[in-house]
Amino acid sequence: MPPGSAPAILRRFTRAFHPNPPRDGAKFTSRTSVRGAPLTRQHLNITRTPSNRLLTKRAALALLCVPSIFTMAWRSSGATNDELIDNLFANEIASDAVQSAMRSCDRKNYVVVGDAYQDSPQTIGYGATISAPHMHAHCLSMLEDQLVPGARVLDVGSGTGYLTALFASFVTAEENKDGVVVGIEHIPQLTAMSVENFAKDGKEHMLANGKVELVTGDGRLGYPPRAPYDAIHVGAAAPSVPPALIEQLARGGRLVIPVGPEGGHQELRVIDKDENGAVTERTAMGVIYVPLTDAEHQLKNR
Ligand code: SAH
């Protein structure tokens, strides 16, 4: 790329302002900054070499989008949990119900390092991240119709437990209904951390009364003891949709799952099972997530 060319200038300009720039030779993708899905250094370093013509076309497009490159993923950040949610809501990312659930869980109780009220993913160790708040808001919005009091929810790759707690605030809202949320995580230290996080957030009663279960296991197999589930969320990208998750989806239920290769093109899929058991699928958006994999592989790559 010639140093004075539009792509080169754009690249230097973008790198100067981007809080997490890819290494030399890697390119920025709109998915990296716009979607704000869980990112790892490894994922940011996806290298592709498009032709010069394509690059120039992309640079022109990117120039038009420069303000959003700098602001999309971070514009909803706040100084407090309430301010973060105010900003998400002002940006019309979240509905009223999603908003009040997100107010009821203080993200600082789930974040290990970094600014809990920044609208971006943060590392939680063990090769995992907590997703950006706007990504959690999107996933909650996609599952909102299923998240009625009394519903059963499975959160695969529950990590910090933050999203699991958000699900619980929807489905356990009415005392007399038996809503239940299972968070399944394959790194035992993360499961233990999520239990502590629930306590920090004043939610240990949800674990004590069995409305929330935080378990260690391979989420690719689902969690048969509490199936079927009205809503299943997967917080890590699967190479293909695990059949057990479709099997454990209730009629009228919805599964939201990122699908695609590790570090490659991934899509957030929305899979519905209707009242007759027929399954349909659509793609909601392009995303970048850490892989849904085995623990050994995950820990090797961190
Ligand atoms: N949803 C969580 C964590 C997202 S990161 C949050 O936002 O806080 C993805 C998580 O999936 C990681 O914690 C990772 O350890 C977990 N994971 C990856 N493969 C898994 C598998 N096969 N079974 C269960 N959990 C898995």
Tab-separated table of C-alpha atoms and ligand atoms in Angstrom:
chain	number	residue	atom	x	y	z
A	1	MET	CA	0.000	0.000	0.000
A	2	PRO	CA	1.688	3.319	-1.072
A	3	PRO	CA	2.284	5.487	2.013
A	4	GLY	CA	0.379	8.518	0.681
A	5	SER	CA	-2.609	6.585	-0.687
A	6	ALA	CA	-6.098	7.082	0.711
A	7	PRO	CA	-6.142	3.626	2.348
A	8	ALA	CA	-2.762	4.288	3.960
A	9	ILE	CA	-3.839	7.685	5.300
A	10	LEU	CA	-7.112	6.273	6.539
A	11	ARG	CA	-5.247	3.431	8.164
A	12	ARG	CA	-2.826	5.746	9.994
A	13	PHE	CA	-5.669	7.991	11.051
A	14	THR	CA	-7.804	5.091	12.254
A	15	ARG	CA	-4.896	3.434	14.064
A	16	ALA	CA	-4.104	6.693	15.869
A	17	PHE	CA	-7.562	6.891	17.383
A	18	HIS	CA	-8.623	3.283	17.678
A	19	PRO	CA	-8.333	2.019	21.271
A	20	ASN	CA	-7.383	-1.485	20.174
A	21	PRO	CA	-5.697	-1.353	16.759
A	22	PRO	CA	-4.857	-4.512	14.830
A	23	ARG	CA	-1.178	-5.257	14.317
A	24	ASP	CA	0.663	-4.219	11.164
A	25	GLY	CA	-0.479	-6.136	8.126
A	26	ALA	CA	-3.942	-6.762	9.564
A	27	LYS	CA	-6.906	-4.747	8.432
A	28	PHE	CA	-9.734	-3.088	10.277
A	29	THR	CA	-13.055	-4.671	9.636
A	30	SER	CA	-16.348	-2.933	10.191
A	31	ARG	CA	-17.295	-5.927	12.346
A	32	THR	CA	-14.410	-5.186	14.689
A	33	SER	CA	-15.500	-1.754	15.695
A	34	VAL	CA	-19.172	-1.603	14.845
A	35	ARG	CA	-20.460	-4.789	16.381
A	36	GLY	CA	-18.292	-4.742	19.471
A	37	ALA	CA	-18.796	-8.440	20.026
A	38	PRO	CA	-16.283	-10.216	22.229
A	39	LEU	CA	-12.881	-9.498	20.756
A	40	THR	CA	-9.531	-10.974	21.471
A	41	ARG	CA	-6.169	-9.787	20.256
A	42	GLN	CA	-6.140	-12.887	18.126
A	43	HIS	CA	-9.469	-12.034	16.532
A	44	LEU	CA	-8.429	-8.485	15.835
A	45	ASN	CA	-5.457	-9.780	13.909
A	46	ILE	CA	-7.424	-11.352	11.086
A	47	THR	CA	-5.377	-10.737	7.977
A	48	ARG	CA	-6.913	-10.577	4.530
A	49	THR	CA	-5.440	-8.855	1.510
A	50	PRO	CA	-8.172	-7.464	-0.727
A	51	SER	CA	-7.259	-6.152	-4.162
A	52	ASN	CA	-6.176	-2.499	-4.444
A	53	ARG	CA	-9.406	-1.544	-6.220
A	54	LEU	CA	-11.492	-3.137	-3.514
A	55	LEU	CA	-9.328	-1.536	-0.864
A	56	THR	CA	-9.788	1.929	-2.416
A	57	LYS	CA	-13.540	1.367	-2.600
A	58	ARG	CA	-13.562	0.250	1.032
A	59	ALA	CA	-11.394	3.212	2.049
A	60	ALA	CA	-13.847	5.624	0.412
A	61	LEU	CA	-16.710	3.924	2.213
A	62	ALA	CA	-14.753	3.866	5.442
A	63	LEU	CA	-13.996	7.599	5.153
A	64	LEU	CA	-17.739	8.209	5.031
A	65	CYS	CA	-18.046	6.054	8.126
A	66	VAL	CA	-15.106	7.507	10.057
A	67	PRO	CA	-17.246	9.145	12.747
A	68	SER	CA	-19.018	5.865	13.372
A	69	ILE	CA	-15.758	3.877	13.457
A	70	PHE	CA	-14.685	6.043	16.356
A	71	THR	CA	-17.967	6.301	18.140
A	72	MET	CA	-20.161	3.242	17.502
A	73	ALA	CA	-18.647	0.817	19.962
A	74	TRP	CA	-17.881	3.389	22.610
A	75	ARG	CA	-20.493	6.091	22.270
A	76	SER	CA	-22.793	4.453	24.821
A	77	SER	CA	-20.132	4.349	27.536
A	78	GLY	CA	-20.881	6.074	30.837
A	79	ALA	CA	-19.316	6.887	34.187
A	80	THR	CA	-21.834	4.771	36.124
A	81	ASN	CA	-24.049	1.775	35.348
A	82	ASP	CA	-27.088	4.069	35.062
A	83	GLU	CA	-25.266	6.430	32.720
A	84	LEU	CA	-24.171	3.512	30.536
A	85	ILE	CA	-27.771	2.263	30.311
A	86	ASP	CA	-29.074	5.825	29.710
A	87	ASN	CA	-26.692	6.112	26.771
A	88	LEU	CA	-27.553	2.684	25.361
A	89	PHE	CA	-31.203	3.588	25.594
A	90	ALA	CA	-30.677	7.049	24.066
A	91	ASN	CA	-28.996	5.280	21.145
A	92	GLU	CA	-32.137	3.146	20.822
A	93	ILE	CA	-30.194	-0.060	21.293
A	94	ALA	CA	-32.441	-1.349	24.060
A	95	SER	CA	-36.171	-1.546	24.811
A	96	ASP	CA	-37.705	-0.460	28.145
A	97	ALA	CA	-37.676	-4.028	29.488
A	98	VAL	CA	-34.062	-4.596	28.456
A	99	GLN	CA	-33.168	-1.252	29.945
A	100	SER	CA	-34.661	-2.004	33.343
A	101	ALA	CA	-33.043	-5.469	33.436
A	102	MET	CA	-29.679	-3.864	32.698
A	103	ARG	CA	-30.225	-1.336	35.483
A	104	SER	CA	-30.872	-4.166	37.921
A	105	CYS	CA	-27.418	-5.704	37.327
A	106	ASP	CA	-24.421	-3.476	37.982
A	107	ARG	CA	-21.828	-4.446	35.371
A	108	LYS	CA	-18.967	-3.490	37.702
A	109	ASN	CA	-19.737	-6.599	39.769
A	110	TYR	CA	-18.936	-8.799	36.780
A	111	VAL	CA	-15.949	-7.067	35.165
A	112	VAL	CA	-12.483	-8.229	36.174
A	113	VAL	CA	-10.239	-5.579	34.592
A	114	GLY	CA	-10.931	-2.352	32.734
A	115	ASP	CA	-13.769	0.121	32.801
A	116	ALA	CA	-17.022	-1.710	33.527
A	117	TYR	CA	-19.079	1.135	32.100
A	118	GLN	CA	-17.279	1.289	28.779
A	119	ASP	CA	-19.386	-0.069	25.956
A	120	SER	CA	-16.792	-2.570	24.808
A	121	PRO	CA	-15.780	-6.155	25.604
A	122	GLN	CA	-13.259	-6.731	28.392
A	123	THR	CA	-11.020	-9.714	29.089
A	124	ILE	CA	-12.005	-11.978	31.989
A	125	GLY	CA	-8.976	-14.293	31.773
A	126	TYR	CA	-8.819	-17.923	30.572
A	127	GLY	CA	-9.043	-16.777	26.933
A	128	ALA	CA	-12.543	-15.369	27.474
A	129	THR	CA	-14.219	-11.949	27.474
A	130	ILE	CA	-17.347	-10.311	28.803
A	131	SER	CA	-19.244	-9.049	25.751
A	132	ALA	CA	-19.858	-5.361	25.102
A	133	PRO	CA	-23.024	-4.074	26.809
A	134	HIS	CA	-24.632	-3.152	23.478
A	135	MET	CA	-24.112	-6.750	22.303
A	136	HIS	CA	-25.839	-8.048	25.437
A	137	ALA	CA	-28.625	-5.534	24.809
A	138	HIS	CA	-29.007	-6.822	21.227
A	139	CYS	CA	-29.149	-10.458	22.351
A	140	LEU	CA	-31.699	-9.660	25.075
A	141	SER	CA	-33.803	-7.785	22.510
A	142	MET	CA	-33.713	-10.766	20.140
A	143	LEU	CA	-34.880	-13.089	22.926
A	144	GLU	CA	-37.269	-10.668	24.611
A	145	ASP	CA	-40.466	-12.393	23.423
A	146	GLN	CA	-39.309	-15.627	25.060
A	147	LEU	CA	-38.123	-13.995	28.296
A	148	VAL	CA	-41.490	-13.928	30.045
A	149	PRO	CA	-41.835	-14.631	33.781
A	150	GLY	CA	-41.792	-18.408	34.254
A	151	ALA	CA	-39.711	-19.129	31.143
A	152	ARG	CA	-36.716	-21.474	31.092
A	153	VAL	CA	-33.422	-20.133	29.757
A	154	LEU	CA	-30.051	-21.693	28.975
A	155	ASP	CA	-27.007	-19.398	28.745
A	156	VAL	CA	-24.141	-21.329	27.136
A	157	GLY	CA	-20.675	-19.920	27.862
A	158	SER	CA	-21.950	-17.971	30.846
A	159	GLY	CA	-18.463	-16.653	31.768
A	160	THR	CA	-18.884	-13.846	34.303
A	161	GLY	CA	-22.580	-14.649	34.829
A	162	TYR	CA	-23.604	-11.106	33.835
A	163	LEU	CA	-25.935	-12.110	31.007
A	164	THR	CA	-27.235	-15.032	33.071
A	165	ALA	CA	-28.199	-12.512	35.770
A	166	LEU	CA	-29.895	-10.313	33.160
A	167	PHE	CA	-31.932	-13.304	31.935
A	168	ALA	CA	-32.888	-14.050	35.524
A	169	SER	CA	-34.217	-10.559	36.070
A	170	PHE	CA	-36.713	-11.180	33.222
A	171	VAL	CA	-37.908	-14.700	33.926
A	172	THR	CA	-37.919	-14.691	37.723
A	173	ALA	CA	-39.764	-11.374	37.946
A	174	GLU	CA	-42.941	-13.043	39.267
A	175	GLU	CA	-42.525	-15.027	42.499
A	176	ASN	CA	-45.351	-17.448	41.778
A	177	LYS	CA	-43.950	-18.511	38.398
A	178	ASP	CA	-41.178	-21.050	38.086
A	179	GLY	CA	-38.767	-19.240	35.803
A	180	VAL	CA	-35.324	-20.791	35.713
A	181	VAL	CA	-32.007	-19.814	34.172
A	182	VAL	CA	-29.062	-22.156	33.731
A	183	GLY	CA	-25.636	-20.715	32.981
A	184	ILE	CA	-23.231	-23.364	31.698
A	185	GLU	CA	-19.512	-22.632	31.493
A	186	HIS	CA	-16.690	-25.107	30.812
A	187	ILE	CA	-13.888	-23.361	32.764
A	188	PRO	CA	-14.522	-24.205	36.441
A	189	GLN	CA	-12.672	-21.088	37.667
A	190	LEU	CA	-15.057	-18.929	35.613
A	191	THR	CA	-18.079	-20.742	37.039
A	192	ALA	CA	-16.712	-20.075	40.534
A	193	MET	CA	-16.139	-16.436	39.620
A	194	SER	CA	-19.696	-16.111	38.321
A	195	VAL	CA	-21.041	-17.409	41.653
A	196	GLU	CA	-18.960	-14.755	43.452
A	197	ASN	CA	-20.181	-12.105	41.015
A	198	PHE	CA	-23.805	-12.980	41.800
A	199	ALA	CA	-23.027	-12.445	45.491
A	200	LYS	CA	-21.288	-9.104	44.785
A	201	ASP	CA	-24.396	-8.028	42.869
A	202	GLY	CA	-26.689	-9.047	45.752
A	203	LYS	CA	-28.181	-11.965	43.823
A	204	GLU	CA	-27.028	-14.970	45.859
A	205	HIS	CA	-30.678	-15.682	46.782
A	206	MET	CA	-31.288	-16.603	43.130
A	207	LEU	CA	-28.718	-19.374	43.465
A	208	ALA	CA	-29.992	-20.415	46.887
A	209	ASN	CA	-33.609	-20.745	45.736
A	210	GLY	CA	-32.660	-22.669	42.590
A	211	LYS	CA	-34.023	-20.083	40.144
A	212	VAL	CA	-30.512	-19.762	38.755
A	213	GLU	CA	-28.038	-22.596	38.333
A	214	LEU	CA	-24.415	-21.887	37.416
A	215	VAL	CA	-22.858	-25.161	36.325
A	216	THR	CA	-19.571	-26.331	34.848
A	217	GLY	CA	-19.871	-28.436	31.715
A	218	ASP	CA	-19.603	-28.596	27.958
A	219	GLY	CA	-22.326	-26.276	26.703
A	220	ARG	CA	-22.232	-27.877	23.256
A	221	LEU	CA	-24.247	-30.659	24.855
A	222	GLY	CA	-26.746	-28.245	26.360
A	223	TYR	CA	-27.992	-29.059	29.864
A	224	PRO	CA	-30.614	-31.847	29.700
A	225	PRO	CA	-31.742	-31.778	33.392
A	226	ARG	CA	-33.638	-28.478	32.935
A	227	ALA	CA	-34.603	-28.836	29.242
A	228	PRO	CA	-36.574	-27.877	27.236
A	229	TYR	CA	-35.670	-24.191	27.132
A	230	ASP	CA	-37.761	-21.309	25.823
A	231	ALA	CA	-34.616	-19.303	25.144
A	232	ILE	CA	-31.056	-20.457	24.546
A	233	HIS	CA	-28.198	-18.012	24.184
A	234	VAL	CA	-24.693	-19.014	23.187
A	235	GLY	CA	-21.907	-16.569	24.034
A	236	ALA	CA	-19.163	-18.171	21.918
A	237	ALA	CA	-18.948	-18.953	18.195
A	238	ALA	CA	-19.663	-22.551	17.171
A	239	PRO	CA	-18.289	-23.984	13.897
A	240	SER	CA	-21.828	-25.289	13.331
A	241	VAL	CA	-25.001	-25.344	15.421
A	242	PRO	CA	-24.731	-28.116	18.064
A	243	PRO	CA	-27.691	-30.509	17.492
A	244	ALA	CA	-28.248	-30.885	21.272
A	245	LEU	CA	-29.190	-27.216	21.492
A	246	ILE	CA	-31.876	-27.564	18.822
A	247	GLU	CA	-33.156	-30.715	20.552
A	248	GLN	CA	-33.360	-28.930	23.912
A	249	LEU	CA	-35.206	-25.934	22.458
A	250	ALA	CA	-38.885	-25.871	23.489
A	251	ARG	CA	-41.641	-25.451	20.910
A	252	GLY	CA	-42.109	-21.708	20.483
A	253	GLY	CA	-38.516	-21.253	21.656
A	254	ARG	CA	-35.599	-19.316	20.201
A	255	LEU	CA	-31.868	-19.986	20.037
A	256	VAL	CA	-29.408	-17.127	19.421
A	257	ILE	CA	-25.961	-18.410	18.489
A	258	PRO	CA	-22.872	-17.044	16.753
A	259	VAL	CA	-21.756	-19.488	14.057
A	260	GLY	CA	-18.476	-19.465	12.151
A	261	PRO	CA	-14.829	-20.442	12.330
A	262	GLU	CA	-12.486	-19.186	15.042
A	263	GLY	CA	-11.163	-15.798	13.939
A	264	GLY	CA	-13.075	-16.030	10.638
A	265	HIS	CA	-16.422	-14.929	9.243
A	266	GLN	CA	-19.021	-15.391	11.968
A	267	GLU	CA	-22.736	-14.648	11.938
A	268	LEU	CA	-25.222	-14.293	14.756
A	269	ARG	CA	-27.987	-16.781	13.903
A	270	VAL	CA	-31.529	-16.665	15.225
A	271	ILE	CA	-33.125	-20.122	15.210
A	272	ASP	CA	-36.830	-20.547	15.967
A	273	LYS	CA	-38.762	-23.721	16.728
A	274	ASP	CA	-42.475	-23.265	16.075
A	275	GLU	CA	-45.390	-24.865	17.912
A	276	ASN	CA	-45.276	-27.851	15.493
A	277	GLY	CA	-41.579	-28.386	16.076
A	278	ALA	CA	-40.504	-26.939	12.697
A	279	VAL	CA	-37.176	-25.125	12.836
A	280	THR	CA	-36.338	-21.969	10.859
A	281	GLU	CA	-33.165	-19.930	10.841
A	282	ARG	CA	-32.029	-16.430	9.874
A	283	THR	CA	-28.853	-14.409	10.186
A	284	ALA	CA	-29.063	-11.252	12.292
A	285	MET	CA	-25.596	-9.706	11.879
A	286	GLY	CA	-21.889	-10.329	11.436
A	287	VAL	CA	-20.034	-10.711	14.740
A	288	ILE	CA	-16.722	-11.682	16.332
A	289	TYR	CA	-16.841	-14.037	19.312
A	290	VAL	CA	-14.356	-16.283	21.066
A	291	PRO	CA	-14.807	-19.927	19.968
A	292	LEU	CA	-17.213	-22.463	21.438
A	293	THR	CA	-14.629	-25.176	21.859
A	294	ASP	CA	-13.061	-27.553	24.346
A	295	ALA	CA	-11.365	-26.163	27.448
A	296	GLU	CA	-7.923	-27.450	26.475
A	297	HIS	CA	-7.984	-25.639	23.143
A	298	GLN	CA	-9.245	-22.429	24.745
A	299	LEU	CA	-6.576	-22.405	27.441
A	300	LYS	CA	-3.814	-23.225	24.932
A	301	ASN	CA	-4.675	-20.169	22.878
A	302	ARG	CA	-4.975	-17.579	25.618
B	1	SAH	N1	-21.450	-14.595	27.995
B	1	SAH	C1	-20.332	-14.334	28.863
B	1	SAH	C2	-18.992	-14.855	28.364
B	1	SAH	C3	-18.734	-14.729	26.881
B	1	SAH	S1	-17.116	-15.331	26.427
B	1	SAH	C4	-20.214	-12.879	29.159
B	1	SAH	O1	-20.551	-12.054	28.327
B	1	SAH	O2	-19.743	-12.572	30.254
B	1	SAH	C5	-17.547	-16.987	25.964
B	1	SAH	C6	-17.543	-17.962	27.101
B	1	SAH	O3	-17.838	-19.241	26.563
B	1	SAH	C7	-16.211	-18.093	27.824
B	1	SAH	O4	-16.415	-17.901	29.196
B	1	SAH	C8	-15.770	-19.518	27.513
B	1	SAH	O5	-15.028	-20.101	28.569
B	1	SAH	C9	-17.094	-20.206	27.279
B	1	SAH	N2	-17.054	-21.432	26.470
B	1	SAH	C10	-16.356	-21.670	25.337
B	1	SAH	N3	-16.585	-22.929	24.893
B	1	SAH	C11	-17.451	-23.506	25.778
B	1	SAH	C12	-18.060	-24.794	25.867
B	1	SAH	N4	-17.823	-25.765	24.999
B	1	SAH	N5	-18.915	-25.019	26.888
B	1	SAH	C13	-19.166	-24.047	27.817
B	1	SAH	N6	-18.604	-22.824	27.788
B	1	SAH	C14	-17.755	-22.543	26.773
